[in-house]
PDB file of C-alpha atoms in Angstrom:
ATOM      1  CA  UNK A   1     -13.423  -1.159   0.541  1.00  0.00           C
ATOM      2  CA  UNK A   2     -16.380  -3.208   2.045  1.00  0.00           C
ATOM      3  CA  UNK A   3     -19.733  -3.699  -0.105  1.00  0.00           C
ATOM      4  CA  UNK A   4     -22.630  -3.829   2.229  1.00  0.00           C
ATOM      5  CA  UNK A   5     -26.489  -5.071   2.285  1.00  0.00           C
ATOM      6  CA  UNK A   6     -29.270  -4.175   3.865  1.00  0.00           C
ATOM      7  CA  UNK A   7     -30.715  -6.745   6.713  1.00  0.00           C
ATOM      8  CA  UNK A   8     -29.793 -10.314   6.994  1.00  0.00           C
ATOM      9  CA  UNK A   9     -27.359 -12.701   9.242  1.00  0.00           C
ATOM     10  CA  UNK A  10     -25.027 -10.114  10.421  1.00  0.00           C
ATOM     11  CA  UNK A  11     -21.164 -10.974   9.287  1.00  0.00           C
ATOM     12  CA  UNK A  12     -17.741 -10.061   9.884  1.00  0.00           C
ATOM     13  CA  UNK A  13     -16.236  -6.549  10.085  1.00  0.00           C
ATOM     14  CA  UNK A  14     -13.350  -4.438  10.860  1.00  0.00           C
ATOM     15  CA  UNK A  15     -12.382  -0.938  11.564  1.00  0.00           C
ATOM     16  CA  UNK A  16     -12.665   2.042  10.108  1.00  0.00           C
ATOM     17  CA  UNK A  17     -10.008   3.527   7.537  1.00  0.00           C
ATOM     18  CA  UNK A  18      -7.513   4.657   9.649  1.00  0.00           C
ATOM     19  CA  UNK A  19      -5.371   6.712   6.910  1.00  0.00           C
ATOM     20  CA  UNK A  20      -3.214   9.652   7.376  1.00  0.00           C
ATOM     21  CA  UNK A  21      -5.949  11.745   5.421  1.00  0.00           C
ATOM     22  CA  UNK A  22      -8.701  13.671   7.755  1.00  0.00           C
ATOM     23  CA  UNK A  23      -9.896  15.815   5.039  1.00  0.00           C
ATOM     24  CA  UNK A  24     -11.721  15.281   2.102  1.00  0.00           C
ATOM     25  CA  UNK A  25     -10.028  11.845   1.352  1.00  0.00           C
ATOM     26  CA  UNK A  26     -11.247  10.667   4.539  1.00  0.00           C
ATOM     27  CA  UNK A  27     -14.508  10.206   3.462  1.00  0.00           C
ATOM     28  CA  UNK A  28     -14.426  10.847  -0.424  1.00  0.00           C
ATOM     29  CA  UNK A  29     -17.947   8.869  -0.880  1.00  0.00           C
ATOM     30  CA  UNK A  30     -19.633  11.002   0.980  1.00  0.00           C
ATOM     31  CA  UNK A  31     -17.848  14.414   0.228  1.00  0.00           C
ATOM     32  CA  UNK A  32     -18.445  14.368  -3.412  1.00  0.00           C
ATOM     33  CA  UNK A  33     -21.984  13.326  -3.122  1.00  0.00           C
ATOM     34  CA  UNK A  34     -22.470  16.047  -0.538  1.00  0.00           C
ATOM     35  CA  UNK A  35     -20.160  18.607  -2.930  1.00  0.00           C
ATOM     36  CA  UNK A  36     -19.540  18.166  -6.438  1.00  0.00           C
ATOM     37  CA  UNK A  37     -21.820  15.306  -7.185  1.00  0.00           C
ATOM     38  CA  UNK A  38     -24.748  16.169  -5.491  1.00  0.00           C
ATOM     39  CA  UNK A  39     -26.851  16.010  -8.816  1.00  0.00           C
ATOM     40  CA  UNK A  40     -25.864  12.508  -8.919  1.00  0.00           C
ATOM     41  CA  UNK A  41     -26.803  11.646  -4.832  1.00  0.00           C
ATOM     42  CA  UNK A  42     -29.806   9.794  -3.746  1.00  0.00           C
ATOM     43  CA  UNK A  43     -30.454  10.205   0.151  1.00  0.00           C
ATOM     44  CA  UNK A  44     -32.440   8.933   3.278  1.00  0.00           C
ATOM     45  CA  UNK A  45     -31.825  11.232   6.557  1.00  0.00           C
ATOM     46  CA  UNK A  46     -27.959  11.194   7.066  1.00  0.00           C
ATOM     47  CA  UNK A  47     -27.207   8.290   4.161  1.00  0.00           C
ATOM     48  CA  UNK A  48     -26.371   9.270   1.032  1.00  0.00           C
ATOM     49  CA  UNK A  49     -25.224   6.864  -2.158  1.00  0.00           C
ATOM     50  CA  UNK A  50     -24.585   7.484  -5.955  1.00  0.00           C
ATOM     51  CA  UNK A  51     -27.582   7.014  -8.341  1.00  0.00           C
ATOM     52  CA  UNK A  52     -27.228   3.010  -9.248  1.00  0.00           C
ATOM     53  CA  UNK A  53     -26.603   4.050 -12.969  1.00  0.00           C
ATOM     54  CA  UNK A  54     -23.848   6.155 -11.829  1.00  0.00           C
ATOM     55  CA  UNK A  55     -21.772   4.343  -9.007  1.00  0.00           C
ATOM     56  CA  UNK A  56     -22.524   2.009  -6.521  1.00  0.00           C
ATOM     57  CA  UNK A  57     -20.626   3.559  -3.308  1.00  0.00           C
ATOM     58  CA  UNK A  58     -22.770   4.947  -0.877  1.00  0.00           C
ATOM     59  CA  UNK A  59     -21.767   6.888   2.655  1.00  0.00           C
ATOM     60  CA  UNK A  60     -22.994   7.249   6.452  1.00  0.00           C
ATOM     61  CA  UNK A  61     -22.681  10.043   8.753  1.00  0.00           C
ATOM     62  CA  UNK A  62     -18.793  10.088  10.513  1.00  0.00           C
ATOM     63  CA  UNK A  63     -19.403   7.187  13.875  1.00  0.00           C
ATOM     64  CA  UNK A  64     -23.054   6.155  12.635  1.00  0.00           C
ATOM     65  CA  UNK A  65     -25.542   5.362  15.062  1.00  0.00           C
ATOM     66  CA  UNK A  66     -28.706   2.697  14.776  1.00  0.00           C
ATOM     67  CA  UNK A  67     -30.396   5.591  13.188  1.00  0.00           C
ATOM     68  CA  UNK A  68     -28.052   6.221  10.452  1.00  0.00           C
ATOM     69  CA  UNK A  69     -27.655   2.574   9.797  1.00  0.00           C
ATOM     70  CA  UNK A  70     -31.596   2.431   9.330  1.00  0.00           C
ATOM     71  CA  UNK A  71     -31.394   5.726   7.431  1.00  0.00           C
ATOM     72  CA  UNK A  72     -29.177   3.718   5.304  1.00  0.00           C
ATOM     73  CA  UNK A  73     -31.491   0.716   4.757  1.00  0.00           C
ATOM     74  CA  UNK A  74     -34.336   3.092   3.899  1.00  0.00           C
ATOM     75  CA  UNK A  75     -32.261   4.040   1.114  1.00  0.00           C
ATOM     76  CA  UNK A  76     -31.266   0.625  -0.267  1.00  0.00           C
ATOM     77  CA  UNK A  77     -34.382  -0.982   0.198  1.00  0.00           C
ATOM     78  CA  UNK A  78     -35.011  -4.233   1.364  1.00  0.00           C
ATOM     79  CA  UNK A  79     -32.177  -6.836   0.191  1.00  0.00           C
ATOM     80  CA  UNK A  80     -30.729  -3.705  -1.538  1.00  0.00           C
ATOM     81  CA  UNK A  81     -26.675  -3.416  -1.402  1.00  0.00           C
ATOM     82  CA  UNK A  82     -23.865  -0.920  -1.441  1.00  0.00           C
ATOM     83  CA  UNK A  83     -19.975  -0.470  -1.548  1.00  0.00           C
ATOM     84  CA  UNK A  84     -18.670   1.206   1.487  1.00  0.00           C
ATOM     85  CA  UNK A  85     -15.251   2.804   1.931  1.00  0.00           C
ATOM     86  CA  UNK A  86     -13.874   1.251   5.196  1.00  0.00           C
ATOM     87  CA  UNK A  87     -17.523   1.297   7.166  1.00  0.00           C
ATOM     88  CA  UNK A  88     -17.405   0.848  10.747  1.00  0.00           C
ATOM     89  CA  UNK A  89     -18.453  -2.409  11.914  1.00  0.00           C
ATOM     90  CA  UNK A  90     -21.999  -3.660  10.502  1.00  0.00           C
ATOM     91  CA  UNK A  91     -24.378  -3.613  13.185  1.00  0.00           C
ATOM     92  CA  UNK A  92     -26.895  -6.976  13.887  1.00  0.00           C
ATOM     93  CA  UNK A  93     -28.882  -7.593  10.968  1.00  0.00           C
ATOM     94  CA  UNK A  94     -26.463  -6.481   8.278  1.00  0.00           C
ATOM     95  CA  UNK A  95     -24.225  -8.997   6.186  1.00  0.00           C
ATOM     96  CA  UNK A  96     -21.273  -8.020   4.103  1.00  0.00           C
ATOM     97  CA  UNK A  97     -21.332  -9.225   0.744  1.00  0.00           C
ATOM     98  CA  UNK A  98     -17.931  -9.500  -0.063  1.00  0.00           C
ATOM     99  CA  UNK A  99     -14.702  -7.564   1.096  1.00  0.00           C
ATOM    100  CA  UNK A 100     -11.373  -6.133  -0.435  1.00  0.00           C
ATOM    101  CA  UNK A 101      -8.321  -4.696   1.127  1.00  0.00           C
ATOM    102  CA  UNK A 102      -7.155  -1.593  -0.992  1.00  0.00           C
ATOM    103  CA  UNK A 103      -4.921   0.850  -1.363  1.00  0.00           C
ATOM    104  CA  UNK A 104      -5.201   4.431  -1.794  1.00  0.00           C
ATOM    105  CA  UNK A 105      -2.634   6.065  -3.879  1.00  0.00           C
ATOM    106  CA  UNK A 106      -2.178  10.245  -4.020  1.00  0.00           C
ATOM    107  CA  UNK A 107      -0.283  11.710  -7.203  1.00  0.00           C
ATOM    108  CA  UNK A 108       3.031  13.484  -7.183  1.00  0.00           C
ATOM    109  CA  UNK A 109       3.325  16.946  -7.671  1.00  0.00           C
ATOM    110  CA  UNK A 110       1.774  17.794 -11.597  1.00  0.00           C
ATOM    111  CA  UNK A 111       5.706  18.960 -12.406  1.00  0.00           C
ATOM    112  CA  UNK A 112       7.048  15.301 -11.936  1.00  0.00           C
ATOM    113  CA  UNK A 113       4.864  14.014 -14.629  1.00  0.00           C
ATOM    114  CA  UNK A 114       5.465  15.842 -17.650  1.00  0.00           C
ATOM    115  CA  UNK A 115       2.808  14.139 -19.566  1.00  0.00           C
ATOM    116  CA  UNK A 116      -0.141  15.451 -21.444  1.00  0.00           C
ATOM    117  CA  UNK A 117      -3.131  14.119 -23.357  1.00  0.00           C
ATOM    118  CA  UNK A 118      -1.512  15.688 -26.433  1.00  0.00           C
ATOM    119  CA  UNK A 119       1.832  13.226 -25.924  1.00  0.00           C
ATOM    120  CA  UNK A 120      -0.267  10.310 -26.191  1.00  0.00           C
ATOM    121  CA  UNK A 121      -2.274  11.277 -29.305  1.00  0.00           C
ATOM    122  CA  UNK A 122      -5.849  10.692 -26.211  1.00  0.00           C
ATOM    123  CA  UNK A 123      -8.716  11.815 -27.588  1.00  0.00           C
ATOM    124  CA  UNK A 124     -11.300  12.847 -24.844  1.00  0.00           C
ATOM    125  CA  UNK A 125     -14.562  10.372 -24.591  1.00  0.00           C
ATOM    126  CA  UNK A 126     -18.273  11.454 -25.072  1.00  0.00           C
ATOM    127  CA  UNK A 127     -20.858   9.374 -23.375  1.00  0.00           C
ATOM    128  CA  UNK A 128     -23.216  10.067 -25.819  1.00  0.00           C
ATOM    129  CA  UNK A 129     -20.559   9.621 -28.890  1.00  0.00           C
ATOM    130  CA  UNK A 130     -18.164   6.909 -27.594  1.00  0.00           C
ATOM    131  CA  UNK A 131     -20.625   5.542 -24.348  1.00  0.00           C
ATOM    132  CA  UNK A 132     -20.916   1.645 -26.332  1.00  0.00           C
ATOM    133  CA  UNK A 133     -16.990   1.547 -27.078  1.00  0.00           C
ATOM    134  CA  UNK A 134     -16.219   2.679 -23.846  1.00  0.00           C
ATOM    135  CA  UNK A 135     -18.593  -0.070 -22.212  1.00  0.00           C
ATOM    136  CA  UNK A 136     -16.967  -2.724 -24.712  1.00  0.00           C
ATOM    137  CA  UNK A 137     -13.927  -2.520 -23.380  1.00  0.00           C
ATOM    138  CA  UNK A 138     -14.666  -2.307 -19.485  1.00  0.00           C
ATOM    139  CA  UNK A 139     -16.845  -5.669 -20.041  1.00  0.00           C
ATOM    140  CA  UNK A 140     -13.643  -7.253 -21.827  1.00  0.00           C
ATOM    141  CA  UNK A 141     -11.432  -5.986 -18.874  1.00  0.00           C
ATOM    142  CA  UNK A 142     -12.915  -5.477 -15.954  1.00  0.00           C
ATOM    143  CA  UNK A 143     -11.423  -2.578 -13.921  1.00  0.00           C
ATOM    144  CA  UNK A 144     -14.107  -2.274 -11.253  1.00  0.00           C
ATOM    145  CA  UNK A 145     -17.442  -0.408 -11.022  1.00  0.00           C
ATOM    146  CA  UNK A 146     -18.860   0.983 -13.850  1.00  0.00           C
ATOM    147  CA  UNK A 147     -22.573   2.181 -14.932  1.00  0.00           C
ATOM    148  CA  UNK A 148     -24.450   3.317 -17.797  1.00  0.00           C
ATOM    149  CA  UNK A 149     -23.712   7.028 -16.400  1.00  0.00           C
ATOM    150  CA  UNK A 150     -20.518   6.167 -14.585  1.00  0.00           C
ATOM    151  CA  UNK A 151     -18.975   8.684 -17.423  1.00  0.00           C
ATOM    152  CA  UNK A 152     -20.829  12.177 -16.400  1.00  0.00           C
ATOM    153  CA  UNK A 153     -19.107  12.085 -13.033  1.00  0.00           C
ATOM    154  CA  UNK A 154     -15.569  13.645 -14.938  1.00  0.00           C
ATOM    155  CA  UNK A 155     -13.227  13.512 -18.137  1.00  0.00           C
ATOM    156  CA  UNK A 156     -12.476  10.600 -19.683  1.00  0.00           C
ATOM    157  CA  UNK A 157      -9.100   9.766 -22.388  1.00  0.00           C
ATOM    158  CA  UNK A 158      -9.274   7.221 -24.572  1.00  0.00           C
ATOM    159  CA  UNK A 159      -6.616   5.766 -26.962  1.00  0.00           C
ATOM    160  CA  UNK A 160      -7.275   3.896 -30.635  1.00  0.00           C
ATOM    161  CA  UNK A 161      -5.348   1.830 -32.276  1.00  0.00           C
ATOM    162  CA  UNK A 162      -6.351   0.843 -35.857  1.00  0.00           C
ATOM    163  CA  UNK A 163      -9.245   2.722 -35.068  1.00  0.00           C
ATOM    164  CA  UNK A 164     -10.833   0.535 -32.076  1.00  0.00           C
ATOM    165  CA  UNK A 165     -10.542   1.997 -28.696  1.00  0.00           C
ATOM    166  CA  UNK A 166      -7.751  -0.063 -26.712  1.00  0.00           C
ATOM    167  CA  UNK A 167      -7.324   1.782 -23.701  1.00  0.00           C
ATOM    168  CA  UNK A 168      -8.635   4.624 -21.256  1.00  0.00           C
ATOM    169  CA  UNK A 169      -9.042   5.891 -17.898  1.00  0.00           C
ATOM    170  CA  UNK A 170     -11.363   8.787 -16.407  1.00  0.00           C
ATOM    171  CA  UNK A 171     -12.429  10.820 -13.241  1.00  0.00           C
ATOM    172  CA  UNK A 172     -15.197   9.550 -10.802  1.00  0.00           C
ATOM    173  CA  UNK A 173     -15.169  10.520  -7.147  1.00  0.00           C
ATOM    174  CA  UNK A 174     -14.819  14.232  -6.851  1.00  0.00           C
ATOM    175  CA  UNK A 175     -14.373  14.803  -3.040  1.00  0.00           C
ATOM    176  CA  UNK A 176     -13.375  18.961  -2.165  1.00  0.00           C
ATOM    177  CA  UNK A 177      -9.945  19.880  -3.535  1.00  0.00           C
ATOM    178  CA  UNK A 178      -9.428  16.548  -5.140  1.00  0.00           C
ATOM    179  CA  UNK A 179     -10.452  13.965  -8.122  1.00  0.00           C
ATOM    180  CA  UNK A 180      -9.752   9.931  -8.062  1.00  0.00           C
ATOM    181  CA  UNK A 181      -8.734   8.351 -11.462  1.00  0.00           C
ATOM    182  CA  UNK A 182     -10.991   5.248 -12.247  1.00  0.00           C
ATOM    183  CA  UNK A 183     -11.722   2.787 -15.103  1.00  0.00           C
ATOM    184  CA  UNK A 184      -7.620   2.563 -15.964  1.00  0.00           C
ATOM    185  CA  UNK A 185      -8.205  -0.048 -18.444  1.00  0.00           C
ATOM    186  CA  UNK A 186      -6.134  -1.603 -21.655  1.00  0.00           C
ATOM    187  CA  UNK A 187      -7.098  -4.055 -23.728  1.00  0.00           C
ATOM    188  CA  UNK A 188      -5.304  -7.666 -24.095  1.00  0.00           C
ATOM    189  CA  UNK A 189      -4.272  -6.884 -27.627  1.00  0.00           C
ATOM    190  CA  UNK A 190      -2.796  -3.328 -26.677  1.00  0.00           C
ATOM    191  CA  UNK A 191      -0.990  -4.430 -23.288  1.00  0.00           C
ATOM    192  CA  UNK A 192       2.751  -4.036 -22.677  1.00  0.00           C
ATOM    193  CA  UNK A 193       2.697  -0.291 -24.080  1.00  0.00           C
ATOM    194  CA  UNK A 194       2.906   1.923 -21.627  1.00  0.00           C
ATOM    195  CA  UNK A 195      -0.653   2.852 -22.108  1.00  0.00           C
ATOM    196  CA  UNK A 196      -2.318   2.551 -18.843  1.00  0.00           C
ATOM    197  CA  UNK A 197       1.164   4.440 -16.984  1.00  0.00           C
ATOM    198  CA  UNK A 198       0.738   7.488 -19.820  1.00  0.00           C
ATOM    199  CA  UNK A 199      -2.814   7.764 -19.483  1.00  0.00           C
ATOM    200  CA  UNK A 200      -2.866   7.274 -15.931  1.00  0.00           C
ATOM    201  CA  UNK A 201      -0.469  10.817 -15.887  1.00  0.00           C
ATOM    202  CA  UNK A 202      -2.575  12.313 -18.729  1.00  0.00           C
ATOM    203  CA  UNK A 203      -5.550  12.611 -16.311  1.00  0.00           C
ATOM    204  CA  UNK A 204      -3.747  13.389 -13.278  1.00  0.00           C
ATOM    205  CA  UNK A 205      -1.944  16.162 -15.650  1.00  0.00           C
ATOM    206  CA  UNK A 206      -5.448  17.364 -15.995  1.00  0.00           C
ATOM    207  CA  UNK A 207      -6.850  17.349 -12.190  1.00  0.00           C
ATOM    208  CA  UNK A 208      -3.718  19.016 -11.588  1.00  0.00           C
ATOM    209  CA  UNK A 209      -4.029  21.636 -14.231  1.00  0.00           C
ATOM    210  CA  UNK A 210      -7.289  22.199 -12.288  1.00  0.00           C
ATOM    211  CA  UNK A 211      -5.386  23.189  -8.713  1.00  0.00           C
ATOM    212  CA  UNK A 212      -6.613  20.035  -6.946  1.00  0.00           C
ATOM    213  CA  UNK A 213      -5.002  16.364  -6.441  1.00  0.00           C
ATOM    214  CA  UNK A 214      -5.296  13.298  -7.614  1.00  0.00           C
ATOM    215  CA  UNK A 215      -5.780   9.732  -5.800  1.00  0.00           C
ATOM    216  CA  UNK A 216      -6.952   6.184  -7.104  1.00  0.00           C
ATOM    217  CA  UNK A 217      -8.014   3.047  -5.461  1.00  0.00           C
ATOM    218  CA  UNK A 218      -6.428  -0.026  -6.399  1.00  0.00           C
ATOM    219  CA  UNK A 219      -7.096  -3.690  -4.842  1.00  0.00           C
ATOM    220  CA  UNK A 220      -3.978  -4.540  -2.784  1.00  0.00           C
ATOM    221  CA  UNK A 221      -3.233  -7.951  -4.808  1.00  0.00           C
ATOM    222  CA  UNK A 222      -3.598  -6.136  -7.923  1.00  0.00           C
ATOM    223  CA  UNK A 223       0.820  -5.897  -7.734  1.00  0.00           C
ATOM    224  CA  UNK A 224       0.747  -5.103 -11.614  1.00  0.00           C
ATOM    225  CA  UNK A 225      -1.458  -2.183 -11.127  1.00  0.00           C
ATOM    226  CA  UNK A 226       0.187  -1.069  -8.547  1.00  0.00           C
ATOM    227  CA  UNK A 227       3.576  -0.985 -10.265  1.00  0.00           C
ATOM    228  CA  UNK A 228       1.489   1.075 -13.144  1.00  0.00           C
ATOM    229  CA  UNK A 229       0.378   3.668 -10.505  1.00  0.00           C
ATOM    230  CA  UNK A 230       3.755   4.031  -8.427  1.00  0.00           C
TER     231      UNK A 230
END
């Protein structure tokens, strides 16, 4: 995962993702927004990105050209910025912002889980009912990208404990035939419970209940997330 901006010193770069998927999870920014979320896209000729209240990933055409990369600028506007999923390399005049080397995880089959909201006592979140709590708890832990509208792009589980919501995790990309878990988050005072691995299955139980599969993204260093997900 690369985050992008529009035209300055150019930087480094490197390939393109070179994964084993060449379907939908190739290029999952820009099948949703093309798919399932196009009521959430904003676009410029063959660019296309998430509203900025919803998500900040946006997506070029498959081997962009000069005119796609300016189709792209158009869109973010002068100084404006972007994440990109594995981009090709930034042409002259582009600098990247700052870099990450992830992974990207795909569920096991639904039947190897055996988990359900209903075995974790999850309540499902409401933007417009639980929006502030949920938003509390991603500032106090931080588990990537998240906007004012970040929850209308899927369902979202939450957990309380003593009545205060400790823990959640939701939908966001929604790419043909598949949904990513995002915002897997616990707080400091509820870690060490199992929550995040249960809720992470919860969800997937749900994408799964819906005939498609599940993936997440998860920084490479992050070692203790990535024991949650495996």
């Amino acid at each position: 995962m690369r985050a992008a901006s529009t035209p300055s010193p150019d930087g480094p770069d490197d390939g393109p993702y070179d994964g084993p998927y060449d379907g939908p999870l190739h290029d999952p920014v820009g099948g949703a927004l093309r798919g399932h979320h196009a009521s959430y896209a904003v676009s410029a000729g063959s660019a296309v990105r998430y509203h900025p209240d919803v998500a900040p990933f946006a997506a070029l055409a498959p081997d962009p050209g000069p005119g796609d990369w300016a189709d792209l600028a158009q869109l973010l506007g002068p100084g404006g910025g972007a994440a990109l999923i594995a981009p090709p390399p930034l042409p002259d005049g582009w600098s990247e912002l700052m870099s990450f080397r992830g992974l990207r995880m795909v569920a096991p089959d639904a039947r190897a889980l055996r988990v359900t909201s209903d075995d974790l006592d999850a309540t499902t979140l409401h933007p417009d009912r639980d929006g502030q709590e949920v938003a509390d708890l991603v500032r106090r832990t931080e588990p990537g990208p998240f906007g004012p509208r970040t929850m209308e792009l899927g369902r979202f589980l939450g957990v309380r404990q003593d009545g205060q919501l400790v823990a959640l995790a939701g939908e966001r990309m929604h790419p043909l035939g598949w949904t990513e878990i995002s915002a897997v988050c616990t707080d400091p005072s509820a870690r060490g419970q199992g929550l995040a691995t249960r809720l992470v299955a919860a969800v997937t139980a749900g994408i799964h209940a819906r005939g498609e599969g599940a993936f997440l993204h998860v920084l490479e260093t992050n070692t203790a997330a990535v024991r949650v997900y495996e």
